Short mmCIF file of C-alpha atoms and ligand atoms in Angstrom, two decimals:
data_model
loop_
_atom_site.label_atom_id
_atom_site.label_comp_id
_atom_site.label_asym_id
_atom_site.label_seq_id
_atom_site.Cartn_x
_atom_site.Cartn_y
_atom_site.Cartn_z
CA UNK A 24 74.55 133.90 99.58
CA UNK A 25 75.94 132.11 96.99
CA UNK A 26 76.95 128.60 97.72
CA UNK A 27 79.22 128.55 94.24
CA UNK A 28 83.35 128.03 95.05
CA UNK A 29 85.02 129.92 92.75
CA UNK A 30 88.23 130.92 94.64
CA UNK A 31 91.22 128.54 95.99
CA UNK A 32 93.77 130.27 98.51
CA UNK A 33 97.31 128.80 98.24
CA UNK A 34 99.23 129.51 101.47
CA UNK A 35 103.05 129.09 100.16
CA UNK A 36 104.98 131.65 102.57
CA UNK A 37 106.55 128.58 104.38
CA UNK A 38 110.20 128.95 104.64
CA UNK A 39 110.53 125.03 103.46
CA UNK A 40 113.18 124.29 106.28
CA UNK A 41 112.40 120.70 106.15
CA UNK A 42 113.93 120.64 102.76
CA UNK A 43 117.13 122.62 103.33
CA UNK A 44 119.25 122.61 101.66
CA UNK A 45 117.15 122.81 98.39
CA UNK A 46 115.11 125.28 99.63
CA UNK A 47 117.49 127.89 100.73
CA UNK A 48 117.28 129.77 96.92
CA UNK A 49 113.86 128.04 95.93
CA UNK A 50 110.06 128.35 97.45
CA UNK A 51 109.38 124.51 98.33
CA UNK A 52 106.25 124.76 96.43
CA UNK A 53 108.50 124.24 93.36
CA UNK A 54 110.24 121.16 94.03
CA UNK A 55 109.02 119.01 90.93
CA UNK A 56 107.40 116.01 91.63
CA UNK A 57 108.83 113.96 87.98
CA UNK A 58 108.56 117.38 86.09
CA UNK A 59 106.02 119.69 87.60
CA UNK A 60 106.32 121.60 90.30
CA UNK A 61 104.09 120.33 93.74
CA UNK A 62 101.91 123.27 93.54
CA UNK A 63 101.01 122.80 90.14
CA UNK A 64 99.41 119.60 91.11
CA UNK A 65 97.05 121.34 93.82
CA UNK A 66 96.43 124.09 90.93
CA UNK A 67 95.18 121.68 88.73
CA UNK A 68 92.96 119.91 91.30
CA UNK A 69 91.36 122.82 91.68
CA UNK A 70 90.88 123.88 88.54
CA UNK A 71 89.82 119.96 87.82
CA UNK A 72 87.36 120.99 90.58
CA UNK A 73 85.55 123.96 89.00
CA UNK A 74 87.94 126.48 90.72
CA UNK A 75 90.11 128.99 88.10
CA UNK A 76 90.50 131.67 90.93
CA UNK A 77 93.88 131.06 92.22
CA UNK A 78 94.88 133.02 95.36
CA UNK A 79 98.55 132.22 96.47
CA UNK A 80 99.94 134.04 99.70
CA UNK A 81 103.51 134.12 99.20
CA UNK A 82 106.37 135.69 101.36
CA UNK A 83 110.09 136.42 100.89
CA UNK A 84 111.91 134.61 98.01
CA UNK A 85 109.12 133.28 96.28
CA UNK A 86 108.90 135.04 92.78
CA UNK A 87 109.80 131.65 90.92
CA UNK A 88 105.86 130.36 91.76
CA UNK A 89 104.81 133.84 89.89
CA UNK A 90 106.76 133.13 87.10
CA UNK A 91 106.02 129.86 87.10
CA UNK A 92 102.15 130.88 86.79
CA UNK A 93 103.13 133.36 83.93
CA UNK A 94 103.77 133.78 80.66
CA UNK A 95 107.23 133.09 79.48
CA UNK A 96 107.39 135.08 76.16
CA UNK A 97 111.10 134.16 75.47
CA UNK A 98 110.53 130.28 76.53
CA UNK A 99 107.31 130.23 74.39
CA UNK A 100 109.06 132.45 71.39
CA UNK A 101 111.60 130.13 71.15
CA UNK A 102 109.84 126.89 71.49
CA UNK A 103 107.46 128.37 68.46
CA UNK A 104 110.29 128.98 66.76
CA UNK A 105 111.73 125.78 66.97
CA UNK A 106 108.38 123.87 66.32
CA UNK A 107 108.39 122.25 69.40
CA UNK A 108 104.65 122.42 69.99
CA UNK A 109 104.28 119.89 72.73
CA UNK A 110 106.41 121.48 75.07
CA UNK A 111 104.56 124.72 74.30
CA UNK A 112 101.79 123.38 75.22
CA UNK A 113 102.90 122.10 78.74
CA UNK A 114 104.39 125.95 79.45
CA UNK A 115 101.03 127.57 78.43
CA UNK A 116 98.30 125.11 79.39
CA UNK A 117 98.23 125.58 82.97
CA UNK A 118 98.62 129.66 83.02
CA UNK A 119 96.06 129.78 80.24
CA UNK A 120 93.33 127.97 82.28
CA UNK A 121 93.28 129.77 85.45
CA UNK A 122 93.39 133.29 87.03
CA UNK A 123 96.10 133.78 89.56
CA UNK A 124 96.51 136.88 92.13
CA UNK A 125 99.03 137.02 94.81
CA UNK A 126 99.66 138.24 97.83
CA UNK A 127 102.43 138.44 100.48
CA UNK A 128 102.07 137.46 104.14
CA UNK A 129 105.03 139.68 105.39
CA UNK A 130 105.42 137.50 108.41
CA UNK A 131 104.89 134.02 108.72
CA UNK A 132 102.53 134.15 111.85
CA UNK A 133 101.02 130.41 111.08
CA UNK A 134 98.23 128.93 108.97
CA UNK A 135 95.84 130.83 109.95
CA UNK A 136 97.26 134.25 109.78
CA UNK A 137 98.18 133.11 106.11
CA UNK A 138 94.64 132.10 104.90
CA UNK A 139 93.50 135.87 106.81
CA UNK A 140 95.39 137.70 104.57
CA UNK A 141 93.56 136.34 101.48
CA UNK A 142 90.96 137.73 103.21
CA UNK A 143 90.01 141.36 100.89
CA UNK A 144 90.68 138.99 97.15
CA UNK A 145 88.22 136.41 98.61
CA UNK A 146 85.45 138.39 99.53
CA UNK A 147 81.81 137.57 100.68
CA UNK A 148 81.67 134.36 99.46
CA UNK A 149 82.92 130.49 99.85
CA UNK A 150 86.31 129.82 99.15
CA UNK A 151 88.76 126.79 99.13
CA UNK A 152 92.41 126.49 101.56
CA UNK A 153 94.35 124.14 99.51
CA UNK A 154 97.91 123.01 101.43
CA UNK A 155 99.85 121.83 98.26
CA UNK A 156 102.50 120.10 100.16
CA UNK A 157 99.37 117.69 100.34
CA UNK A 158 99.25 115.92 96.86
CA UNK A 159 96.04 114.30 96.44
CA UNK A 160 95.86 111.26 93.91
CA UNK A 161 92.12 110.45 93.51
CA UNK A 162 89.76 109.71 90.79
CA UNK A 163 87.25 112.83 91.82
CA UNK A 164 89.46 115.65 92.55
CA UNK A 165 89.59 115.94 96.34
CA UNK A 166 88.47 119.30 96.09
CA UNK A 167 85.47 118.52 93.91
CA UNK A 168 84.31 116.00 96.45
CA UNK A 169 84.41 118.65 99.42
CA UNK A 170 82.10 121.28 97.49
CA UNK A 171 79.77 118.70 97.00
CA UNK A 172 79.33 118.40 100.35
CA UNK A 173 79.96 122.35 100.98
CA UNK A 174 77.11 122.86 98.21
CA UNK A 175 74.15 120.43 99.81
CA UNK A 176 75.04 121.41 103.51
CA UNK A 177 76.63 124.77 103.06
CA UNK A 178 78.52 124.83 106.25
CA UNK A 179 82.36 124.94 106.28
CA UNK A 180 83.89 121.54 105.30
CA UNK A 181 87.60 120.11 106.13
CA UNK A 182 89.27 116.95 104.12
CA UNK A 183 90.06 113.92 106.84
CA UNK A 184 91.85 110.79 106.54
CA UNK A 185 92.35 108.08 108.98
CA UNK A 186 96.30 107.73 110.33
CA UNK A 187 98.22 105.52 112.56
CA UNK A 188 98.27 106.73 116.07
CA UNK A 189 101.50 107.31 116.32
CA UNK A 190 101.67 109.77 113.51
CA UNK A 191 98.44 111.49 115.09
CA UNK A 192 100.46 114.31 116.75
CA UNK A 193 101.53 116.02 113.65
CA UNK A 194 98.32 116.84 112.36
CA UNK A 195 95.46 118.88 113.11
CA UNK A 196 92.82 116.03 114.99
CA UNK A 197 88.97 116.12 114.58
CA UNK A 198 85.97 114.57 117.28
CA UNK A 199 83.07 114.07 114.93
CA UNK A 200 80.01 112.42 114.53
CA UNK A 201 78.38 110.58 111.46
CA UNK A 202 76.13 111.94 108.80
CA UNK A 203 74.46 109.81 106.49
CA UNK A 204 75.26 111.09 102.67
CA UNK A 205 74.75 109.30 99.54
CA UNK A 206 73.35 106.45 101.32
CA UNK A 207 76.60 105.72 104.19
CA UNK A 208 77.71 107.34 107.02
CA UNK A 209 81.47 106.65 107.24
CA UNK A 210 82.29 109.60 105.04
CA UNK A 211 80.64 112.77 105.97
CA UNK A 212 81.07 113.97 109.76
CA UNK A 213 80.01 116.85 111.97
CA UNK A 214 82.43 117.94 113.63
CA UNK A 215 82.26 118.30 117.33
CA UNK A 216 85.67 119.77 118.53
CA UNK A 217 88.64 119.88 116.34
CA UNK A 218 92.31 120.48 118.21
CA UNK A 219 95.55 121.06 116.43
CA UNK A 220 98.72 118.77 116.84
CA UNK A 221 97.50 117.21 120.45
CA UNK A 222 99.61 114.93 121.94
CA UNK A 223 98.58 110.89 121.45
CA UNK A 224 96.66 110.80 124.63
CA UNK A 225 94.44 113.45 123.85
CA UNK A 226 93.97 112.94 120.17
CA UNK A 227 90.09 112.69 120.50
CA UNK A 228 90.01 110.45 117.10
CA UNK A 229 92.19 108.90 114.24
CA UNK A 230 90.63 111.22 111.98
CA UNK A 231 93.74 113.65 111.04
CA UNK A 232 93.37 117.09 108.66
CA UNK A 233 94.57 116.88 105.25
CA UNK A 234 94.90 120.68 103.33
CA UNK A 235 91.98 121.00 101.90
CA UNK A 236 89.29 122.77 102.80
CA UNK A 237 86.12 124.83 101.73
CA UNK A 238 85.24 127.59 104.44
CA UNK A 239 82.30 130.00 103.98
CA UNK A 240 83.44 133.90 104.94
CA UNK A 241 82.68 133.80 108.64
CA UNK A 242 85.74 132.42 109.29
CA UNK A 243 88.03 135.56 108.44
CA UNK A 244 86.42 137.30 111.74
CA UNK A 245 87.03 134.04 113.47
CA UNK A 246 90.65 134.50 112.13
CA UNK A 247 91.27 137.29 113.34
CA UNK A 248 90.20 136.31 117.33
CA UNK A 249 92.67 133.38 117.29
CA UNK A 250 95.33 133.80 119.32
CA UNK A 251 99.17 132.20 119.11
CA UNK A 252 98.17 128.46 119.42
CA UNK A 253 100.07 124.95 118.64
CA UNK A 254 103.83 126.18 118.17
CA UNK A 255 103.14 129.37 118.84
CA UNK A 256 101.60 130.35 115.50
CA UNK A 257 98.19 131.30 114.51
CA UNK A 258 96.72 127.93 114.04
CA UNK A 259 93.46 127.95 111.30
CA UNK A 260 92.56 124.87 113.38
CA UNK A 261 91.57 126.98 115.99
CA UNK A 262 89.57 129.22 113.65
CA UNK A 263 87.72 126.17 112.57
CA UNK A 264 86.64 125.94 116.46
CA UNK A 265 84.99 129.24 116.43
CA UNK A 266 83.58 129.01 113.16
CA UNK A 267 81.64 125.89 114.36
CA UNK A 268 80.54 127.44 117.51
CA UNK A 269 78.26 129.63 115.00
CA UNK A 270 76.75 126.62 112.50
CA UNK A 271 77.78 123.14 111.79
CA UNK A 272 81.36 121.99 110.25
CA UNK A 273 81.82 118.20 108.83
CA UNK A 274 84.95 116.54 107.89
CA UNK A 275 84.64 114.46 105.17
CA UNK A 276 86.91 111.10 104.58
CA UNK A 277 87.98 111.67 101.15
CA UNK A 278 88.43 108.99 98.27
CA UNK A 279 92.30 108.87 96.92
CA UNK A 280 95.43 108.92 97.95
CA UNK A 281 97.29 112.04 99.60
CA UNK A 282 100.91 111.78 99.68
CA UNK A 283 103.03 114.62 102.11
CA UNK A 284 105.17 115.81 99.50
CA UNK A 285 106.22 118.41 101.82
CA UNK A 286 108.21 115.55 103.98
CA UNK A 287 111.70 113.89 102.45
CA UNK A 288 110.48 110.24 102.23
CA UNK A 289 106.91 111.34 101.75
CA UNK A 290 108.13 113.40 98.73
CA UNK A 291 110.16 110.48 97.58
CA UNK A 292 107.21 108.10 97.44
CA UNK A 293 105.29 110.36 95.76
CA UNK A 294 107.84 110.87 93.07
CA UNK A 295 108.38 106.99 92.50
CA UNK A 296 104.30 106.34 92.65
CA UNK A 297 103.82 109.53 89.90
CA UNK A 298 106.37 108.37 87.81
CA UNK A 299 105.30 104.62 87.62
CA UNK A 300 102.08 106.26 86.64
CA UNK A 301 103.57 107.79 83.41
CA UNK A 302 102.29 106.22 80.37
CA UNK A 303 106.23 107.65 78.99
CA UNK A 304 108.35 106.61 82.24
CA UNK A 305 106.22 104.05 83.87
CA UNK A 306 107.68 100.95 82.01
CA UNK A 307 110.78 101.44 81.67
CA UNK A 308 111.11 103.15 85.59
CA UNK A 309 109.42 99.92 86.79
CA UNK A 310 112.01 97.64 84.85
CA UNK A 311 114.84 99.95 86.23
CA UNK A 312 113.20 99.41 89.85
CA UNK A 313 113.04 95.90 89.37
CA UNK A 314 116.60 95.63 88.69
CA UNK A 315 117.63 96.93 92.31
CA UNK A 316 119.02 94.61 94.55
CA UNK A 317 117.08 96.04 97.55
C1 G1P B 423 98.75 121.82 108.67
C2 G1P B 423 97.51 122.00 109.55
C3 G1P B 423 97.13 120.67 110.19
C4 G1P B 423 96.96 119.61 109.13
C5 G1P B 423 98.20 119.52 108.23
C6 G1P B 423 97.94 118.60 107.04
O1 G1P B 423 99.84 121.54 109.51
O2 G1P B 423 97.77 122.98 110.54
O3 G1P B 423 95.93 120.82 110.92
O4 G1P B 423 96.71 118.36 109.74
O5 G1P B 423 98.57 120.80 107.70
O6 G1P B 423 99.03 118.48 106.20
P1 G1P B 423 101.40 121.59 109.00
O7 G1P B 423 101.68 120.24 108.40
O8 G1P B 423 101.48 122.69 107.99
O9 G1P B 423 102.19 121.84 110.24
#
């Protein structure tokens, strides 16, 4: 089988309450981080990562990401018009590099229910789970560092990061065990139970989930065993538990910086830390900053 990713699934039925009230007439997934929208930045990693098949499983309300992922002939008519070809180069570039399907989860039933409806457009092969509230910051695209693992191990491979325990409970925790890989072995893991949201004292490690992930087919019949989990939903942690009861997972400890743009203040650091970036807002944003009496 072929060990190639090709496809990214982009789970974005989430009603966004955390965000209310901003949400209530716009997908989440479309709050800009400085001026592009937070899925946009997970597109790009992917595509950054040798992935231009873009899978996004939306629900109720969500047209704007479609549009957003189209072409605009009246936006791009008139910016032609008007000679404005920078910014009509910012509306097409993204659309014009990848491939985007959709399809609508008509219930949001959890995580996992979400990535088993991508389930007929991914097919028999290897596929990516990217959680764009997750914005990764790194010098190798996050996702480009996980198929390198998922392409010399093949077996299903989840991002990790270390976090303070007490933030442990919100995430999905990992037990692992180390695998040597280009020449260390505090980066790759096997993974040898995995348990979503657990309470501090039974967080079996520090090592927390981030959204990414590359997953090899077997898990959509593992999907569909799960049953209500963590909140009540249909966790894809716990489909990650029977996937590795039939071959090996590993976690891998990924290089860069995630910021949870899906979180107020995480959102707001990520906004200030992208725009100091910008070689045309950096300067004059840090001045400004400067200038605060905090
Ligand atoms: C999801 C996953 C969890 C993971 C987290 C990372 O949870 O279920 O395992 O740690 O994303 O952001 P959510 O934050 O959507 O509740």
């Amino acid at each position: 089988m072929t060990k190639n990713v090709r496809k990214a699934v982009f789970p974005a039925a989430g009603l966004g309450t955390r965000f209310l009230p901003a949400t209530k007439s716009q997908p989440k997934e479309m709050l800009p981080l400085v001026d592009k929208p937070i899925i946009q930045y997970g597109v790009e990693e992917a595509h950054a990562s040798g992935i231009d098949n873009i899978i996004i499983v939306t629900g109720r309300g969500k047209s704007a990401i479609e549009d957003h992922f189209d072409i605009s002939f009246e936006l791009e008519h008139l910016l032609e018009k008007r000679g404005k070809q920078k910014e009509l180069d910012l509306v097409r570039k993204i659309s014009d590099l990848i491939h985007v399907s959709y399809i609508r989860q008509k219930e949001a039933l959890g995580l996992g229910h979400a990535v088993s409806v991508a389930r007929e457009l991914v097919g028999e092969e290897p596929f990516a789970v990217v959680l764009a509230d997750d914005v990764i910051d790194a010098e190798t695209p996050c996702l480009r560092q996980l198929k390198n693992v998922y392409e010399k191990f093949a077996g299903g491979v989840i991002a990790v990061m270390e976090v303070p325990k007490e933030r442990i409970s919100a995430y999905g925790v990992v037990a692992v065990e180390p695998v040597e890989f280009n020449g260390t072995k505090d980066r790759l893991y096997r993974v040898t139970d995995l348990v979503e949201k657990p309470p501090l004292e039974d967080a079996p490690s520090n090592l927390a989930i981030i959204g990414r992930y590359v997953l090899p087919p077997e898990v959509f019949d593992c999907l569909d065993r799960i049953q209500p989990g963590s909140g009540g939903e249909l966790q894809l942690t716990d489909g990650l538990r029977l996937l590795m009861e039939q071959g090996p997972l590993y976690a891998y400890r990924f290089e860069g910086r995630r910021h949870d743009a899906g979180d107020k203040l995480g959102f707001l650091k990520a906004t200030v830390e992208f725009a100091l970036g910008r070689d045309d807002l950096g300067g004059e944003f840090r001045e400004y900053l400067k200038e605060l009496k905090l």
